[in-house]
């Protein structure tokens, strides 16, 4: 891995080289010890806490890149940008404790809208309700339908049958959603 060159005009070259050696050593320690330990420990921790109590239901929090990836928002092609694409996220279920998203109580999908505003979609799995939260009360129908479609596609991938969505409710911002007066 190439390290960035540290240029400090007011520091002697000898000191700069010593700093680079120290940084290399720290990076090596991080890569050799901490990363493998975290890769081993974190899934182990999740599986242990998941299996300890069968009555305990977890929530899962996707990061904001999930929705951007699901809707192909980073695609440079104008025809593809903003369109739902399950194949972009079909392996993300592997990050869910127990590898089964349908065993979760709630699933949180944070959304960065145009890199300037945040909204949230929450799938309440037991209640069969998907709700959109936005302090500016923008229309989130696209996100609600997309998350429902994602759940249907992932259900089909996992169980090889169609998900019954007859009782699913898609809920836009309600009156009790806190409202923001100014734009972010």
PDB file of N, CA and C in Angstrom, residues 74-175:
ATOM      1  N   UNK A  74     -25.703   6.396  -7.696  1.00  0.00           N
ATOM      2  CA  UNK A  74     -24.330   6.788  -8.021  1.00  0.00           C
ATOM      3  C   UNK A  74     -23.947   6.436  -9.456  1.00  0.00           C
ATOM      4  N   UNK A  75     -24.898   5.898 -10.204  1.00  0.00           N
ATOM      5  CA  UNK A  75     -24.636   5.490 -11.580  1.00  0.00           C
ATOM      6  C   UNK A  75     -24.483   6.724 -12.469  1.00  0.00           C
ATOM      7  N   UNK A  76     -23.448   6.756 -13.273  1.00  0.00           N
ATOM      8  CA  UNK A  76     -23.201   7.875 -14.171  1.00  0.00           C
ATOM      9  C   UNK A  76     -24.141   7.902 -15.370  1.00  0.00           C
ATOM     10  N   UNK A  77     -24.753   6.759 -15.679  1.00  0.00           N
ATOM     11  CA  UNK A  77     -25.666   6.665 -16.808  1.00  0.00           C
ATOM     12  C   UNK A  77     -27.016   7.272 -16.413  1.00  0.00           C
ATOM     13  N   UNK A  78     -27.430   8.318 -17.078  1.00  0.00           N
ATOM     14  CA  UNK A  78     -28.669   9.030 -16.740  1.00  0.00           C
ATOM     15  C   UNK A  78     -29.900   8.132 -16.868  1.00  0.00           C
ATOM     16  N   UNK A  79     -29.861   7.153 -17.777  1.00  0.00           N
ATOM     17  CA  UNK A  79     -31.008   6.250 -17.959  1.00  0.00           C
ATOM     18  C   UNK A  79     -31.169   5.276 -16.799  1.00  0.00           C
ATOM     19  N   UNK A  80     -30.075   4.943 -16.139  1.00  0.00           N
ATOM     20  CA  UNK A  80     -30.106   3.977 -15.034  1.00  0.00           C
ATOM     21  C   UNK A  80     -30.194   4.642 -13.667  1.00  0.00           C
ATOM     22  N   UNK A  81     -29.769   5.868 -13.574  1.00  0.00           N
ATOM     23  CA  UNK A  81     -29.689   6.567 -12.293  1.00  0.00           C
ATOM     24  C   UNK A  81     -31.068   6.734 -11.670  1.00  0.00           C
ATOM     25  N   UNK A  82     -31.173   6.384 -10.385  1.00  0.00           N
ATOM     26  CA  UNK A  82     -32.423   6.545  -9.647  1.00  0.00           C
ATOM     27  C   UNK A  82     -33.400   5.398  -9.805  1.00  0.00           C
ATOM     28  N   UNK A  83     -33.041   4.376 -10.577  1.00  0.00           N
ATOM     29  CA  UNK A  83     -33.941   3.243 -10.792  1.00  0.00           C
ATOM     30  C   UNK A  83     -33.602   2.106  -9.826  1.00  0.00           C
ATOM     31  N   UNK A  84     -34.637   1.444  -9.371  1.00  0.00           N
ATOM     32  CA  UNK A  84     -34.505   0.307  -8.466  1.00  0.00           C
ATOM     33  C   UNK A  84     -33.711  -0.810  -9.144  1.00  0.00           C
ATOM     34  N   UNK A  85     -32.739  -1.380  -8.400  1.00  0.00           N
ATOM     35  CA  UNK A  85     -31.948  -2.477  -8.959  1.00  0.00           C
ATOM     36  C   UNK A  85     -31.525  -3.410  -7.828  1.00  0.00           C
ATOM     37  N   UNK A  86     -32.304  -4.468  -7.635  1.00  0.00           N
ATOM     38  CA  UNK A  86     -32.052  -5.429  -6.557  1.00  0.00           C
ATOM     39  C   UNK A  86     -30.680  -6.090  -6.673  1.00  0.00           C
ATOM     40  N   UNK A  87     -30.243  -6.348  -7.877  1.00  0.00           N
ATOM     41  CA  UNK A  87     -28.968  -7.054  -8.061  1.00  0.00           C
ATOM     42  C   UNK A  87     -27.795  -6.293  -7.435  1.00  0.00           C
ATOM     43  N   UNK A  88     -27.938  -4.981  -7.250  1.00  0.00           N
ATOM     44  CA  UNK A  88     -26.872  -4.192  -6.612  1.00  0.00           C
ATOM     45  C   UNK A  88     -26.713  -4.518  -5.133  1.00  0.00           C
ATOM     46  N   UNK A  89     -27.778  -5.010  -4.491  1.00  0.00           N
ATOM     47  CA  UNK A  89     -27.741  -5.221  -3.033  1.00  0.00           C
ATOM     48  C   UNK A  89     -28.108  -6.647  -2.631  1.00  0.00           C
ATOM     49  N   UNK A  90     -28.158  -7.567  -3.560  1.00  0.00           N
ATOM     50  CA  UNK A  90     -28.668  -8.903  -3.240  1.00  0.00           C
ATOM     51  C   UNK A  90     -27.812  -9.664  -2.230  1.00  0.00           C
ATOM     52  N   UNK A  91     -26.579  -9.238  -2.006  1.00  0.00           N
ATOM     53  CA  UNK A  91     -25.715  -9.925  -1.031  1.00  0.00           C
ATOM     54  C   UNK A  91     -25.627  -9.200   0.317  1.00  0.00           C
ATOM     55  N   UNK A  92     -26.313  -8.094   0.464  1.00  0.00           N
ATOM     56  CA  UNK A  92     -26.225  -7.311   1.695  1.00  0.00           C
ATOM     57  C   UNK A  92     -26.849  -8.031   2.887  1.00  0.00           C
ATOM     58  N   UNK A  93     -27.682  -9.035   2.645  1.00  0.00           N
ATOM     59  CA  UNK A  93     -28.289  -9.781   3.754  1.00  0.00           C
ATOM     60  C   UNK A  93     -27.238 -10.494   4.600  1.00  0.00           C
ATOM     61  N   UNK A  94     -26.060 -10.700   4.047  1.00  0.00           N
ATOM     62  CA  UNK A  94     -24.990 -11.384   4.780  1.00  0.00           C
ATOM     63  C   UNK A  94     -24.499 -10.577   5.976  1.00  0.00           C
ATOM     64  N   UNK A  95     -24.776  -9.271   5.991  1.00  0.00           N
ATOM     65  CA  UNK A  95     -24.356  -8.420   7.105  1.00  0.00           C
ATOM     66  C   UNK A  95     -25.373  -8.426   8.249  1.00  0.00           C
ATOM     67  N   UNK A  96     -26.510  -9.054   8.021  1.00  0.00           N
ATOM     68  CA  UNK A  96     -27.572  -9.095   9.030  1.00  0.00           C
ATOM     69  C   UNK A  96     -27.278 -10.234  10.004  1.00  0.00           C
ATOM     70  N   UNK A  97     -27.363  -9.990  11.311  1.00  0.00           N
ATOM     71  CA  UNK A  97     -27.160 -11.081  12.276  1.00  0.00           C
ATOM     72  C   UNK A  97     -28.137 -12.227  11.996  1.00  0.00           C
ATOM     73  N   UNK A  98     -27.622 -13.440  11.937  1.00  0.00           N
ATOM     74  CA  UNK A  98     -28.460 -14.589  11.613  1.00  0.00           C
ATOM     75  C   UNK A  98     -28.674 -14.765  10.128  1.00  0.00           C
ATOM     76  N   UNK A  99     -28.191 -13.844   9.321  1.00  0.00           N
ATOM     77  CA  UNK A  99     -28.273 -13.861   7.856  1.00  0.00           C
ATOM     78  C   UNK A  99     -29.705 -13.885   7.330  1.00  0.00           C
ATOM     79  N   UNK A 100     -30.689 -13.637   8.202  1.00  0.00           N
ATOM     80  CA  UNK A 100     -32.082 -13.647   7.782  1.00  0.00           C
ATOM     81  C   UNK A 100     -32.739 -12.329   8.173  1.00  0.00           C
ATOM     82  N   UNK A 101     -32.979 -11.496   7.210  1.00  0.00           N
ATOM     83  CA  UNK A 101     -33.542 -10.177   7.472  1.00  0.00           C
ATOM     84  C   UNK A 101     -34.974 -10.262   8.001  1.00  0.00           C
ATOM     85  N   UNK A 102     -35.650 -11.362   7.725  1.00  0.00           N
ATOM     86  CA  UNK A 102     -37.055 -11.501   8.115  1.00  0.00           C
ATOM     87  C   UNK A 102     -37.224 -11.928   9.572  1.00  0.00           C
ATOM     88  N   UNK A 103     -36.143 -12.214  10.252  1.00  0.00           N
ATOM     89  CA  UNK A 103     -36.196 -12.505  11.685  1.00  0.00           C
ATOM     90  C   UNK A 103     -35.979 -11.253  12.531  1.00  0.00           C
ATOM     91  N   UNK A 104     -35.720 -10.138  11.893  1.00  0.00           N
ATOM     92  CA  UNK A 104     -35.502  -8.882  12.605  1.00  0.00           C
ATOM     93  C   UNK A 104     -36.848  -8.276  13.005  1.00  0.00           C
ATOM     94  N   UNK A 105     -36.839  -7.514  14.079  1.00  0.00           N
ATOM     95  CA  UNK A 105     -38.060  -6.829  14.510  1.00  0.00           C
ATOM     96  C   UNK A 105     -38.290  -5.563  13.688  1.00  0.00           C
ATOM     97  N   UNK A 106     -37.204  -4.790  13.507  1.00  0.00           N
ATOM     98  CA  UNK A 106     -37.261  -3.560  12.717  1.00  0.00           C
ATOM     99  C   UNK A 106     -36.023  -3.490  11.834  1.00  0.00           C
ATOM    100  N   UNK A 107     -36.187  -2.881  10.666  1.00  0.00           N
ATOM    101  CA  UNK A 107     -35.056  -2.662   9.771  1.00  0.00           C
ATOM    102  C   UNK A 107     -35.048  -1.174   9.428  1.00  0.00           C
ATOM    103  N   UNK A 108     -33.910  -0.531   9.642  1.00  0.00           N
ATOM    104  CA  UNK A 108     -33.773   0.910   9.427  1.00  0.00           C
ATOM    105  C   UNK A 108     -32.992   1.166   8.148  1.00  0.00           C
ATOM    106  N   UNK A 109     -33.525   2.053   7.313  1.00  0.00           N
ATOM    107  CA  UNK A 109     -32.904   2.418   6.048  1.00  0.00           C
ATOM    108  C   UNK A 109     -32.709   3.938   6.008  1.00  0.00           C
ATOM    109  N   UNK A 110     -31.555   4.459   6.427  1.00  0.00           N
ATOM    110  CA  UNK A 110     -31.329   5.909   6.325  1.00  0.00           C
ATOM    111  C   UNK A 110     -31.136   6.302   4.861  1.00  0.00           C
ATOM    112  N   UNK A 111     -31.629   7.481   4.527  1.00  0.00           N
ATOM    113  CA  UNK A 111     -31.595   7.943   3.136  1.00  0.00           C
ATOM    114  C   UNK A 111     -30.975   9.328   3.077  1.00  0.00           C
ATOM    115  N   UNK A 112     -29.952   9.457   2.255  1.00  0.00           N
ATOM    116  CA  UNK A 112     -29.363  10.767   1.979  1.00  0.00           C
ATOM    117  C   UNK A 112     -29.975  11.249   0.666  1.00  0.00           C
ATOM    118  N   UNK A 113     -30.779  12.290   0.753  1.00  0.00           N
ATOM    119  CA  UNK A 113     -31.464  12.803  -0.435  1.00  0.00           C
ATOM    120  C   UNK A 113     -30.618  13.923  -1.029  1.00  0.00           C
ATOM    121  N   UNK A 114     -30.112  13.682  -2.219  1.00  0.00           N
ATOM    122  CA  UNK A 114     -29.280  14.657  -2.947  1.00  0.00           C
ATOM    123  C   UNK A 114     -28.092  15.150  -2.121  1.00  0.00           C
ATOM    124  N   UNK A 115     -27.597  14.346  -1.218  1.00  0.00           N
ATOM    125  CA  UNK A 115     -26.465  14.704  -0.346  1.00  0.00           C
ATOM    126  C   UNK A 115     -26.701  16.002   0.425  1.00  0.00           C
ATOM    127  N   UNK A 116     -27.982  16.330   0.656  1.00  0.00           N
ATOM    128  CA  UNK A 116     -28.250  17.582   1.364  1.00  0.00           C
ATOM    129  C   UNK A 116     -29.320  17.449   2.447  1.00  0.00           C
ATOM    130  N   UNK A 117     -29.992  16.318   2.500  1.00  0.00           N
ATOM    131  CA  UNK A 117     -31.080  16.150   3.458  1.00  0.00           C
ATOM    132  C   UNK A 117     -31.190  14.674   3.826  1.00  0.00           C
ATOM    133  N   UNK A 118     -31.564  14.407   5.074  1.00  0.00           N
ATOM    134  CA  UNK A 118     -31.688  13.031   5.554  1.00  0.00           C
ATOM    135  C   UNK A 118     -33.143  12.676   5.806  1.00  0.00           C
ATOM    136  N   UNK A 119     -33.496  11.455   5.464  1.00  0.00           N
ATOM    137  CA  UNK A 119     -34.805  10.889   5.766  1.00  0.00           C
ATOM    138  C   UNK A 119     -34.566   9.450   6.232  1.00  0.00           C
ATOM    139  N   UNK A 120     -35.617   8.790   6.650  1.00  0.00           N
ATOM    140  CA  UNK A 120     -35.471   7.430   7.178  1.00  0.00           C
ATOM    141  C   UNK A 120     -36.699   6.612   6.806  1.00  0.00           C
ATOM    142  N   UNK A 121     -36.465   5.377   6.400  1.00  0.00           N
ATOM    143  CA  UNK A 121     -37.552   4.415   6.217  1.00  0.00           C
ATOM    144  C   UNK A 121     -37.318   3.309   7.237  1.00  0.00           C
ATOM    145  N   UNK A 122     -38.387   2.944   7.933  1.00  0.00           N
ATOM    146  CA  UNK A 122     -38.313   1.853   8.908  1.00  0.00           C
ATOM    147  C   UNK A 122     -39.324   0.789   8.512  1.00  0.00           C
ATOM    148  N   UNK A 123     -38.844  -0.443   8.401  1.00  0.00           N
ATOM    149  CA  UNK A 123     -39.739  -1.575   8.143  1.00  0.00           C
ATOM    150  C   UNK A 123     -40.016  -2.252   9.482  1.00  0.00           C
ATOM    151  N   UNK A 124     -41.264  -2.178   9.933  1.00  0.00           N
ATOM    152  CA  UNK A 124     -41.699  -2.848  11.159  1.00  0.00           C
ATOM    153  C   UNK A 124     -42.203  -4.227  10.727  1.00  0.00           C
ATOM    154  N   UNK A 125     -41.363  -5.233  10.883  1.00  0.00           N
ATOM    155  CA  UNK A 125     -41.626  -6.534  10.293  1.00  0.00           C
ATOM    156  C   UNK A 125     -42.854  -7.220  10.896  1.00  0.00           C
ATOM    157  N   UNK A 126     -43.034  -7.162  12.218  1.00  0.00           N
ATOM    158  CA  UNK A 126     -44.182  -7.817  12.847  1.00  0.00           C
ATOM    159  C   UNK A 126     -45.492  -7.155  12.463  1.00  0.00           C
ATOM    160  N   UNK A 127     -45.469  -5.841  12.346  1.00  0.00           N
ATOM    161  CA  UNK A 127     -46.685  -5.079  12.038  1.00  0.00           C
ATOM    162  C   UNK A 127     -46.966  -5.017  10.542  1.00  0.00           C
ATOM    163  N   UNK A 128     -46.032  -5.498   9.743  1.00  0.00           N
ATOM    164  CA  UNK A 128     -46.142  -5.438   8.281  1.00  0.00           C
ATOM    165  C   UNK A 128     -46.408  -4.001   7.830  1.00  0.00           C
ATOM    166  N   UNK A 129     -45.578  -3.114   8.365  1.00  0.00           N
ATOM    167  CA  UNK A 129     -45.712  -1.679   8.075  1.00  0.00           C
ATOM    168  C   UNK A 129     -44.347  -1.132   7.700  1.00  0.00           C
ATOM    169  N   UNK A 130     -44.317  -0.328   6.647  1.00  0.00           N
ATOM    170  CA  UNK A 130     -43.097   0.358   6.233  1.00  0.00           C
ATOM    171  C   UNK A 130     -43.412   1.847   6.284  1.00  0.00           C
ATOM    172  N   UNK A 131     -42.640   2.576   7.088  1.00  0.00           N
ATOM    173  CA  UNK A 131     -42.964   3.981   7.322  1.00  0.00           C
ATOM    174  C   UNK A 131     -41.801   4.884   6.929  1.00  0.00           C
ATOM    175  N   UNK A 132     -42.167   6.012   6.347  1.00  0.00           N
ATOM    176  CA  UNK A 132     -41.210   7.025   5.885  1.00  0.00           C
ATOM    177  C   UNK A 132     -41.219   8.190   6.860  1.00  0.00           C
ATOM    178  N   UNK A 133     -40.029   8.589   7.332  1.00  0.00           N
ATOM    179  CA  UNK A 133     -39.884   9.723   8.243  1.00  0.00           C
ATOM    180  C   UNK A 133     -39.039  10.792   7.567  1.00  0.00           C
ATOM    181  N   UNK A 134     -39.554  12.001   7.538  1.00  0.00           N
ATOM    182  CA  UNK A 134     -38.830  13.102   6.920  1.00  0.00           C
ATOM    183  C   UNK A 134     -39.262  14.392   7.599  1.00  0.00           C
ATOM    184  N   UNK A 135     -38.311  15.114   8.162  1.00  0.00           N
ATOM    185  CA  UNK A 135     -38.640  16.345   8.882  1.00  0.00           C
ATOM    186  C   UNK A 135     -39.152  17.453   7.956  1.00  0.00           C
ATOM    187  N   UNK A 136     -38.865  17.352   6.662  1.00  0.00           N
ATOM    188  CA  UNK A 136     -39.389  18.333   5.706  1.00  0.00           C
ATOM    189  C   UNK A 136     -40.674  17.842   5.031  1.00  0.00           C
ATOM    190  N   UNK A 137     -41.072  16.632   5.385  1.00  0.00           N
ATOM    191  CA  UNK A 137     -42.297  16.002   4.866  1.00  0.00           C
ATOM    192  C   UNK A 137     -42.324  15.942   3.341  1.00  0.00           C
ATOM    193  N   UNK A 138     -41.172  15.647   2.746  1.00  0.00           N
ATOM    194  CA  UNK A 138     -41.128  15.431   1.309  1.00  0.00           C
ATOM    195  C   UNK A 138     -41.804  14.102   1.000  1.00  0.00           C
ATOM    196  N   UNK A 139     -42.198  13.918  -0.236  1.00  0.00           N
ATOM    197  CA  UNK A 139     -42.876  12.697  -0.632  1.00  0.00           C
ATOM    198  C   UNK A 139     -41.865  11.551  -0.711  1.00  0.00           C
ATOM    199  N   UNK A 140     -42.107  10.499   0.036  1.00  0.00           N
ATOM    200  CA  UNK A 140     -41.191   9.362   0.063  1.00  0.00           C
ATOM    201  C   UNK A 140     -41.763   8.107  -0.559  1.00  0.00           C
ATOM    202  N   UNK A 141     -42.769   8.252  -1.409  1.00  0.00           N
ATOM    203  CA  UNK A 141     -43.426   7.094  -2.021  1.00  0.00           C
ATOM    204  C   UNK A 141     -42.425   6.213  -2.765  1.00  0.00           C
ATOM    205  N   UNK A 142     -41.504   6.826  -3.491  1.00  0.00           N
ATOM    206  CA  UNK A 142     -40.489   6.077  -4.247  1.00  0.00           C
ATOM    207  C   UNK A 142     -39.707   5.158  -3.305  1.00  0.00           C
ATOM    208  N   UNK A 143     -39.326   5.673  -2.150  1.00  0.00           N
ATOM    209  CA  UNK A 143     -38.529   4.891  -1.208  1.00  0.00           C
ATOM    210  C   UNK A 143     -39.365   3.791  -0.552  1.00  0.00           C
ATOM    211  N   UNK A 144     -40.604   4.096  -0.205  1.00  0.00           N
ATOM    212  CA  UNK A 144     -41.477   3.085   0.402  1.00  0.00           C
ATOM    213  C   UNK A 144     -41.699   1.913  -0.549  1.00  0.00           C
ATOM    214  N   UNK A 145     -42.022   2.235  -1.801  1.00  0.00           N
ATOM    215  CA  UNK A 145     -42.257   1.177  -2.794  1.00  0.00           C
ATOM    216  C   UNK A 145     -40.980   0.396  -3.080  1.00  0.00           C
ATOM    217  N   UNK A 146     -39.858   1.098  -3.110  1.00  0.00           N
ATOM    218  CA  UNK A 146     -38.584   0.435  -3.368  1.00  0.00           C
ATOM    219  C   UNK A 146     -38.184  -0.509  -2.241  1.00  0.00           C
ATOM    220  N   UNK A 147     -38.382  -0.092  -0.985  1.00  0.00           N
ATOM    221  CA  UNK A 147     -38.050  -0.954   0.150  1.00  0.00           C
ATOM    222  C   UNK A 147     -38.974  -2.163   0.180  1.00  0.00           C
ATOM    223  N   UNK A 148     -40.265  -1.965  -0.102  1.00  0.00           N
ATOM    224  CA  UNK A 148     -41.196  -3.094  -0.176  1.00  0.00           C
ATOM    225  C   UNK A 148     -40.754  -4.066  -1.275  1.00  0.00           C
ATOM    226  N   UNK A 149     -40.375  -3.533  -2.423  1.00  0.00           N
ATOM    227  CA  UNK A 149     -39.913  -4.385  -3.523  1.00  0.00           C
ATOM    228  C   UNK A 149     -38.640  -5.136  -3.124  1.00  0.00           C
ATOM    229  N   UNK A 150     -37.742  -4.450  -2.402  1.00  0.00           N
ATOM    230  CA  UNK A 150     -36.525  -5.106  -1.915  1.00  0.00           C
ATOM    231  C   UNK A 150     -36.879  -6.283  -1.000  1.00  0.00           C
ATOM    232  N   UNK A 151     -37.806  -6.067  -0.070  1.00  0.00           N
ATOM    233  CA  UNK A 151     -38.203  -7.140   0.843  1.00  0.00           C
ATOM    234  C   UNK A 151     -38.823  -8.305   0.072  1.00  0.00           C
ATOM    235  N   UNK A 152     -39.633  -8.004  -0.943  1.00  0.00           N
ATOM    236  CA  UNK A 152     -40.218  -9.059  -1.770  1.00  0.00           C
ATOM    237  C   UNK A 152     -39.133  -9.844  -2.511  1.00  0.00           C
ATOM    238  N   UNK A 153     -38.198  -9.122  -3.107  1.00  0.00           N
ATOM    239  CA  UNK A 153     -37.127  -9.786  -3.858  1.00  0.00           C
ATOM    240  C   UNK A 153     -36.236 -10.618  -2.943  1.00  0.00           C
ATOM    241  N   UNK A 154     -35.930 -10.102  -1.756  1.00  0.00           N
ATOM    242  CA  UNK A 154     -35.072 -10.844  -0.838  1.00  0.00           C
ATOM    243  C   UNK A 154     -35.809 -12.060  -0.266  1.00  0.00           C
ATOM    244  N   UNK A 155     -37.105 -11.924  -0.053  1.00  0.00           N
ATOM    245  CA  UNK A 155     -37.915 -13.053   0.405  1.00  0.00           C
ATOM    246  C   UNK A 155     -37.886 -14.164  -0.641  1.00  0.00           C
ATOM    247  N   UNK A 156     -38.056 -13.767  -1.894  1.00  0.00           N
ATOM    248  CA  UNK A 156     -38.044 -14.737  -2.997  1.00  0.00           C
ATOM    249  C   UNK A 156     -36.672 -15.422  -3.105  1.00  0.00           C
ATOM    250  N   UNK A 157     -35.600 -14.639  -2.913  1.00  0.00           N
ATOM    251  CA  UNK A 157     -34.255 -15.214  -2.955  1.00  0.00           C
ATOM    252  C   UNK A 157     -34.067 -16.235  -1.844  1.00  0.00           C
ATOM    253  N   UNK A 158     -34.558 -15.916  -0.651  1.00  0.00           N
ATOM    254  CA  UNK A 158     -34.315 -16.770   0.503  1.00  0.00           C
ATOM    255  C   UNK A 158     -35.264 -17.966   0.582  1.00  0.00           C
ATOM    256  N   UNK A 159     -36.544 -17.762   0.300  1.00  0.00           N
ATOM    257  CA  UNK A 159     -37.534 -18.815   0.515  1.00  0.00           C
ATOM    258  C   UNK A 159     -38.078 -19.421  -0.773  1.00  0.00           C
ATOM    259  N   UNK A 160     -37.644 -18.923  -1.910  1.00  0.00           N
ATOM    260  CA  UNK A 160     -38.055 -19.427  -3.224  1.00  0.00           C
ATOM    261  C   UNK A 160     -39.576 -19.401  -3.424  1.00  0.00           C
ATOM    262  N   UNK A 161     -40.219 -18.409  -2.823  1.00  0.00           N
ATOM    263  CA  UNK A 161     -41.654 -18.218  -3.033  1.00  0.00           C
ATOM    264  C   UNK A 161     -41.963 -16.735  -2.886  1.00  0.00           C
ATOM    265  N   UNK A 162     -43.146 -16.345  -3.310  1.00  0.00           N
ATOM    266  CA  UNK A 162     -43.534 -14.937  -3.237  1.00  0.00           C
ATOM    267  C   UNK A 162     -43.965 -14.567  -1.822  1.00  0.00           C
ATOM    268  N   UNK A 163     -43.641 -13.349  -1.430  1.00  0.00           N
ATOM    269  CA  UNK A 163     -44.026 -12.835  -0.121  1.00  0.00           C
ATOM    270  C   UNK A 163     -45.457 -12.310  -0.199  1.00  0.00           C
ATOM    271  N   UNK A 164     -46.261 -12.616   0.813  1.00  0.00           N
ATOM    272  CA  UNK A 164     -47.627 -12.109   0.866  1.00  0.00           C
ATOM    273  C   UNK A 164     -47.583 -10.658   1.332  1.00  0.00           C
ATOM    274  N   UNK A 165     -47.918  -9.740   0.452  1.00  0.00           N
ATOM    275  CA  UNK A 165     -47.880  -8.319   0.789  1.00  0.00           C
ATOM    276  C   UNK A 165     -49.283  -7.725   0.936  1.00  0.00           C
ATOM    277  N   UNK A 166     -50.292  -8.588   0.995  1.00  0.00           N
ATOM    278  CA  UNK A 166     -51.677  -8.090   1.051  1.00  0.00           C
ATOM    279  C   UNK A 166     -51.937  -7.267   2.314  1.00  0.00           C
ATOM    280  N   UNK A 167     -51.234  -7.567   3.409  1.00  0.00           N
ATOM    281  CA  UNK A 167     -51.454  -6.836   4.654  1.00  0.00           C
ATOM    282  C   UNK A 167     -50.419  -5.731   4.889  1.00  0.00           C
ATOM    283  N   UNK A 168     -49.476  -5.580   3.985  1.00  0.00           N
ATOM    284  CA  UNK A 168     -48.433  -4.563   4.164  1.00  0.00           C
ATOM    285  C   UNK A 168     -49.012  -3.168   4.001  1.00  0.00           C
ATOM    286  N   UNK A 169     -48.599  -2.281   4.907  1.00  0.00           N
ATOM    287  CA  UNK A 169     -49.028  -0.882   4.832  1.00  0.00           C
ATOM    288  C   UNK A 169     -47.816  -0.002   4.583  1.00  0.00           C
ATOM    289  N   UNK A 170     -47.935   0.888   3.611  1.00  0.00           N
ATOM    290  CA  UNK A 170     -46.899   1.875   3.335  1.00  0.00           C
ATOM    291  C   UNK A 170     -47.389   3.200   3.910  1.00  0.00           C
ATOM    292  N   UNK A 171     -46.625   3.757   4.863  1.00  0.00           N
ATOM    293  CA  UNK A 171     -47.062   4.942   5.583  1.00  0.00           C
ATOM    294  C   UNK A 171     -46.111   6.105   5.303  1.00  0.00           C
ATOM    295  N   UNK A 172     -46.648   7.172   4.726  1.00  0.00           N
ATOM    296  CA  UNK A 172     -45.855   8.393   4.532  1.00  0.00           C
ATOM    297  C   UNK A 172     -45.775   9.137   5.859  1.00  0.00           C
ATOM    298  N   UNK A 173     -45.121  10.266   5.876  1.00  0.00           N
ATOM    299  CA  UNK A 173     -45.005  11.068   7.101  1.00  0.00           C
ATOM    300  C   UNK A 173     -46.377  11.306   7.708  1.00  0.00           C
ATOM    301  N   UNK A 174     -46.458  11.138   9.011  1.00  0.00           N
ATOM    302  CA  UNK A 174     -47.716  11.371   9.712  1.00  0.00           C
ATOM    303  C   UNK A 174     -47.698  12.766  10.321  1.00  0.00           C
ATOM    304  N   UNK A 175     -48.820  13.172  10.845  1.00  0.00           N
ATOM    305  CA  UNK A 175     -48.921  14.507  11.450  1.00  0.00           C
ATOM    306  C   UNK A 175     -47.992  14.681  12.644  1.00  0.00           C
TER     307      UNK A 175
END
